[in-house]
mmCIF file of C-alpha atoms in Angstrom:
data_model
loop_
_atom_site.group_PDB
_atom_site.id
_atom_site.type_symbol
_atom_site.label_atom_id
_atom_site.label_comp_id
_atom_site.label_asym_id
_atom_site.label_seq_id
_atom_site.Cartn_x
_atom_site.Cartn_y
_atom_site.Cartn_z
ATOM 1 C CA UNK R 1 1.136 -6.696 -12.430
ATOM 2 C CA UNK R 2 2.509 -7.375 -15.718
ATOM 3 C CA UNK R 3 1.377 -3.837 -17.274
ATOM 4 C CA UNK R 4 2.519 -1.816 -14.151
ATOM 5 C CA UNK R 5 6.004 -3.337 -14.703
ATOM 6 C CA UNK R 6 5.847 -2.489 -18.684
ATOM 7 C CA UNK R 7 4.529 0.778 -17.643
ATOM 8 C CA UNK R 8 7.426 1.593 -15.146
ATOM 9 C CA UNK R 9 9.961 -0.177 -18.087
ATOM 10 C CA UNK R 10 8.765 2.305 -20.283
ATOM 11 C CA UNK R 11 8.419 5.598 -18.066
ATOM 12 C CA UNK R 12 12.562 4.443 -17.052
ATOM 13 C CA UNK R 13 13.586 3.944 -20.566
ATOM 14 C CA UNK R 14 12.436 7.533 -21.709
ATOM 15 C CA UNK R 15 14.006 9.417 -18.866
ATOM 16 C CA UNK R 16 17.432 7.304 -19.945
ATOM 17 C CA UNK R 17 16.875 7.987 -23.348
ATOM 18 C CA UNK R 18 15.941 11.587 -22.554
ATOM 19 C CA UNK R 19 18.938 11.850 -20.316
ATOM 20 C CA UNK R 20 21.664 10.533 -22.949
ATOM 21 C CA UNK R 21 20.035 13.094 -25.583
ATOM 22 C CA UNK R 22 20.388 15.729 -23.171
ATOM 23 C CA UNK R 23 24.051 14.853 -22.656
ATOM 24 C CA UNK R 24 24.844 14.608 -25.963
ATOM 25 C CA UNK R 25 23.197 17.329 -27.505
ATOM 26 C CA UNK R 26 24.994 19.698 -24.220
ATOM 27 C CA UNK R 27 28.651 17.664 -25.276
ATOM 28 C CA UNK R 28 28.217 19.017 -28.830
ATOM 29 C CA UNK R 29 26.869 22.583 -28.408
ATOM 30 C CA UNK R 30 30.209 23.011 -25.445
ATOM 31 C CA UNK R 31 33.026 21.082 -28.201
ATOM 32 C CA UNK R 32 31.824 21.382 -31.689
ATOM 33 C CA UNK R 33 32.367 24.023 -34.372
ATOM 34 C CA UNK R 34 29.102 25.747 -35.453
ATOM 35 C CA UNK R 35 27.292 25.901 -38.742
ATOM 36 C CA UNK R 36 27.370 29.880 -39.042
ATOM 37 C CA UNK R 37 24.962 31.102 -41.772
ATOM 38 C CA UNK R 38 22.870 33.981 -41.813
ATOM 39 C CA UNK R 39 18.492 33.129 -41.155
ATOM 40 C CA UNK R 40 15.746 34.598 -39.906
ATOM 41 C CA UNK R 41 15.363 34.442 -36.013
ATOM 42 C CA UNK R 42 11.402 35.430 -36.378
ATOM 43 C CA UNK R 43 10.981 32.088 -38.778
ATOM 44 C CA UNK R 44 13.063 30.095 -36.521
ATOM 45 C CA UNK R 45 10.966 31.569 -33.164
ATOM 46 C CA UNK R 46 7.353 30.912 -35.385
ATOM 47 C CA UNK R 47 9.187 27.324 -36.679
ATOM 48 C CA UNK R 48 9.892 26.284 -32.677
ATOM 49 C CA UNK R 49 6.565 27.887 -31.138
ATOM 50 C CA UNK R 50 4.864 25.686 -33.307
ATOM 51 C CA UNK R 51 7.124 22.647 -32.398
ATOM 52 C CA UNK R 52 5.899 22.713 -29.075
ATOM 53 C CA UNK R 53 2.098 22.681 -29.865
ATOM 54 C CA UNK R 54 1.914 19.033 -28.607
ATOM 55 C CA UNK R 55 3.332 19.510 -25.260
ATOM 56 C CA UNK R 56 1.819 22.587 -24.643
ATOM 57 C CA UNK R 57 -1.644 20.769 -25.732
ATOM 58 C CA UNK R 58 -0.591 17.500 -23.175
ATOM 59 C CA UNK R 59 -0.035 19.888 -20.480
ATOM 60 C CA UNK R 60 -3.012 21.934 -21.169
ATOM 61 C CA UNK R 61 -0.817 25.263 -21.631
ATOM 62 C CA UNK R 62 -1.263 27.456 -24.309
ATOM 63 C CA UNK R 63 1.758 29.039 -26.141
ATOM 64 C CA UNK R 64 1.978 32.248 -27.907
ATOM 65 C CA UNK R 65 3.799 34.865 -29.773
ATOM 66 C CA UNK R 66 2.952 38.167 -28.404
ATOM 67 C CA UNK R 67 5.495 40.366 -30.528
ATOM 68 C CA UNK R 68 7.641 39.961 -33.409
ATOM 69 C CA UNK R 69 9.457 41.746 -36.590
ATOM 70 C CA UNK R 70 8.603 40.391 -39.745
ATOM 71 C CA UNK R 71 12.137 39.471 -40.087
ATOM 72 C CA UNK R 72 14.897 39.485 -37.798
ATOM 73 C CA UNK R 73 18.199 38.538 -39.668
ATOM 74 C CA UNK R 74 20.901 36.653 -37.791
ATOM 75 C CA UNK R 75 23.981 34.644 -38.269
ATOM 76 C CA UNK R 76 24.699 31.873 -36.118
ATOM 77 C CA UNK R 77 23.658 27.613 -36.561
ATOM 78 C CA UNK R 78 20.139 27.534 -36.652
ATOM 79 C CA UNK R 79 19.921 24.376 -35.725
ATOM 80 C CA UNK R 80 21.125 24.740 -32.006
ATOM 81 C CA UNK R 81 19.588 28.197 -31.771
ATOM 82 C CA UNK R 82 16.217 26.423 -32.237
ATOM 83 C CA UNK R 83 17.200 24.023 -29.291
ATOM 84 C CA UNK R 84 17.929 26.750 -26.973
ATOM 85 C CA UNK R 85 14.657 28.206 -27.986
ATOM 86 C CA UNK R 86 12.792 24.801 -27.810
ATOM 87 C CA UNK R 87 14.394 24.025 -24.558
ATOM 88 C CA UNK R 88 13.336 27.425 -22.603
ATOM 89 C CA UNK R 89 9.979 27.356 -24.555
ATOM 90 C CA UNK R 90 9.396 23.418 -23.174
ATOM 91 C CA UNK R 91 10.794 24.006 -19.395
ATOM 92 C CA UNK R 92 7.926 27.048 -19.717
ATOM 93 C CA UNK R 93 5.474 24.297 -20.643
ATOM 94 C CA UNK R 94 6.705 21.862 -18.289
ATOM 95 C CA UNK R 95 6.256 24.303 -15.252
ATOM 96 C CA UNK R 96 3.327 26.406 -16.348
ATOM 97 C CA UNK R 97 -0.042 26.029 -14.459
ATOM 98 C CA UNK R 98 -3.057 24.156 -16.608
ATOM 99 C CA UNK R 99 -5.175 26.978 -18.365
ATOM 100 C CA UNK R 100 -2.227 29.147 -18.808
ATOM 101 C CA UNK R 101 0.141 30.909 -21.173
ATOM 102 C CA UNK R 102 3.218 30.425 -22.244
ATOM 103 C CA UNK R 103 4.278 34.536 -23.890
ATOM 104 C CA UNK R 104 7.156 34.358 -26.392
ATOM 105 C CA UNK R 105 8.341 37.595 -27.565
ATOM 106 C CA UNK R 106 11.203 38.548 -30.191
ATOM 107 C CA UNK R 107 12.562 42.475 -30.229
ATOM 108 C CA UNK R 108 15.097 44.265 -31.120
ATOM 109 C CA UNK R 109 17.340 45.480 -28.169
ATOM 110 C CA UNK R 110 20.275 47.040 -30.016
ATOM 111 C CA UNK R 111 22.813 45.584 -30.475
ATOM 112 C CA UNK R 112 20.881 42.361 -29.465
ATOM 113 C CA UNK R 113 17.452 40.545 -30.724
ATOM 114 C CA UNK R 114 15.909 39.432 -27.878
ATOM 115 C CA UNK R 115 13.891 36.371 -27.474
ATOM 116 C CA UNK R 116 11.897 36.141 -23.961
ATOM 117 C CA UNK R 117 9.727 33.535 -23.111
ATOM 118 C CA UNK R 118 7.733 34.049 -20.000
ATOM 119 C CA UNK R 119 5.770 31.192 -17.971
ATOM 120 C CA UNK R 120 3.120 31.758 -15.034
ATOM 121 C CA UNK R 121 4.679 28.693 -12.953
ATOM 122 C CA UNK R 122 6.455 28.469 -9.534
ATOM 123 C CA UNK R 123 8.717 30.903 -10.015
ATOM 124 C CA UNK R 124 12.690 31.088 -8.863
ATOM 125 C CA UNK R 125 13.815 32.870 -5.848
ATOM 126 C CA UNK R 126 16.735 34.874 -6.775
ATOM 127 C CA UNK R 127 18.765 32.901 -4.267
ATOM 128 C CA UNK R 128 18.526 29.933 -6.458
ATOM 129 C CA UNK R 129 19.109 31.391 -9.515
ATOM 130 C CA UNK R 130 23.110 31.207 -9.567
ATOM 131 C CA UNK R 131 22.480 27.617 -10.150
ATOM 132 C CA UNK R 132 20.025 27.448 -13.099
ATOM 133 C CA UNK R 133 22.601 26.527 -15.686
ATOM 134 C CA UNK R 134 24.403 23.953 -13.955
ATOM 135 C CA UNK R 135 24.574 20.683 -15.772
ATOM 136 C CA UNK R 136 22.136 18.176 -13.768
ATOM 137 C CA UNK R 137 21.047 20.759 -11.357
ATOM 138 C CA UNK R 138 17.202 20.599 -11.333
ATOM 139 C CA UNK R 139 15.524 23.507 -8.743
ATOM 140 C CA UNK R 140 12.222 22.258 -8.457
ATOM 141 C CA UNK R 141 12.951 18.347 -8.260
ATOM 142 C CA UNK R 142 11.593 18.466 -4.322
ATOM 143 C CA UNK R 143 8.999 20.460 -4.797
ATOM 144 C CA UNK R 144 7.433 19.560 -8.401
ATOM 145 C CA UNK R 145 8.512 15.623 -8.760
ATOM 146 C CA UNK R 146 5.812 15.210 -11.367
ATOM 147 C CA UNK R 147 7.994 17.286 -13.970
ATOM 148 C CA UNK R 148 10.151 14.807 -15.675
ATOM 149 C CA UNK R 149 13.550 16.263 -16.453
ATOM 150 C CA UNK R 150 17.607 15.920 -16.133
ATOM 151 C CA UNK R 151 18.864 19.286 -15.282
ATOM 152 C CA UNK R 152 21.228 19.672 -18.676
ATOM 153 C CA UNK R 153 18.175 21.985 -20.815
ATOM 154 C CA UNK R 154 19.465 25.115 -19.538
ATOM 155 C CA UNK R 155 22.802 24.630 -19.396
ATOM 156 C CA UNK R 156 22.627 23.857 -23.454
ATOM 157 C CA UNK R 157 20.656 26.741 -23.478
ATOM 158 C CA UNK R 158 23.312 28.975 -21.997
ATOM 159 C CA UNK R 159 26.423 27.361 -23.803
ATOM 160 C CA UNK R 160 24.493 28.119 -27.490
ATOM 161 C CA UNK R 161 24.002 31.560 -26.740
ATOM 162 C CA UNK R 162 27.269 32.398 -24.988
ATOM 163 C CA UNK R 163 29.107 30.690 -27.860
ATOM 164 C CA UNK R 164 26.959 32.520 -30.137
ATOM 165 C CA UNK R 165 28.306 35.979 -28.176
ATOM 166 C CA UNK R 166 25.066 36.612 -26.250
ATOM 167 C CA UNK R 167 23.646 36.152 -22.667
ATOM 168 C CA UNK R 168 21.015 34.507 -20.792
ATOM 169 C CA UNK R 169 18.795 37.204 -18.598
ATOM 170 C CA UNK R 170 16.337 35.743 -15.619
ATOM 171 C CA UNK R 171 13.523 37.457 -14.389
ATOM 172 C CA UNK R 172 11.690 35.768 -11.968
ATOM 173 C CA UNK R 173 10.628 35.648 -7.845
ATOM 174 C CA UNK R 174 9.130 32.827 -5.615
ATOM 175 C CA UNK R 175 5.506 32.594 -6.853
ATOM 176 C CA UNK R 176 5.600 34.994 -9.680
ATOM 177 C CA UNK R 177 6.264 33.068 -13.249
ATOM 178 C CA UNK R 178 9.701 33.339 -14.610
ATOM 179 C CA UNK R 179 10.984 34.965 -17.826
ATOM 180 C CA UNK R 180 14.146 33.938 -19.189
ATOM 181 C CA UNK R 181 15.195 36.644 -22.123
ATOM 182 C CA UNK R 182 17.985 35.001 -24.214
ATOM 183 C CA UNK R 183 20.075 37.545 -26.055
ATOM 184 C CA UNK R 184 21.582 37.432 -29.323
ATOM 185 C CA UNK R 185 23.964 39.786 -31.400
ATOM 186 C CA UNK R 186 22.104 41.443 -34.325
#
């Protein structure tokens, strides 16, 4: 019918436009020079929690911060630290169970803060976790098709926190949530 093909139009146009973002926003975060300045990572965690209130309400997921300093001053682009944060926080969402909660935690782990965000989805079996930040690489594509998605979130999210001087932790089984723990130099 007329409105199933402006409802598939639509649905194809988003995951193009979602897919050229992706790219884009993964092309500048691997070429361009950052906007160093010192801010405050608890703001910026409380700023992108609150971001994602609207997809964690359309996939009937709560999202909360379960431990923070008052203040937790960093230098590094803000901007870009917020989409690594918005990224892990939304693939959390994304693969979280209805009636559950997304945890997102900031601490201090000299000489790092640490940001984890923990989800009570599918899970990742270790064996597949060498291949979590490759560009277009998407682990659950055969088994969760429903969850819309390009495979290029995580690898943006590694690239801004390596080129910030920090790593990306995973801790996670087959069945058991995940918890990715990005790190980040005090």
């Amino acid at each position: 019918s007329q409105q199933d093909l402006l409802t598939r139009i639509d649905r194809h146009a988003r995951a193009s436009l979602a897919m050229a973002q992706g790219f884009v926003q993964l092309a500048s975060a691997q070429a361009h020079e950052y906007q160093s300045a010192p801010f405050d990572l608890a703001a910026a965690l409380v700023e992108t929690v609150d971001d994602a209130w609207a997809s964690a309400k359309n996939h009937h997921v709560q999202v909360r911060i379960t431990n923070s300093p008052d203040i937790a001053p960093i230098q590094g682009d803000r901007a870009l630290i917020c989409r690594a944060i918005m990224n892990t926080v939304g693939n959390a969402i994304k693969f979280s169970p209805p009636g559950s909660t997304v945890q997102c935690a900031l601490t201090s782990e000299a000489p790092y803060w640490v940001i984890s965000v923990r989800d009570q989805g599918p899970g990742i079996a270790p064996e597949q976790q060498c291949n979590l930040f490759q560009p277009f690489t998407r682990l659950h594509a055969g088994s969760h098709p429903g969850i819309a998605g390009v495979g290029l979130g995580l690898a943006l999210v590694q690239t801004v926190v390596q080129r910030h001087g920090g790593q990306v932790q995973v801790n996670s089984s087959a069945g058991a949530g995940a918890e990715f723990r990005l790190l980040l130099p005090q």
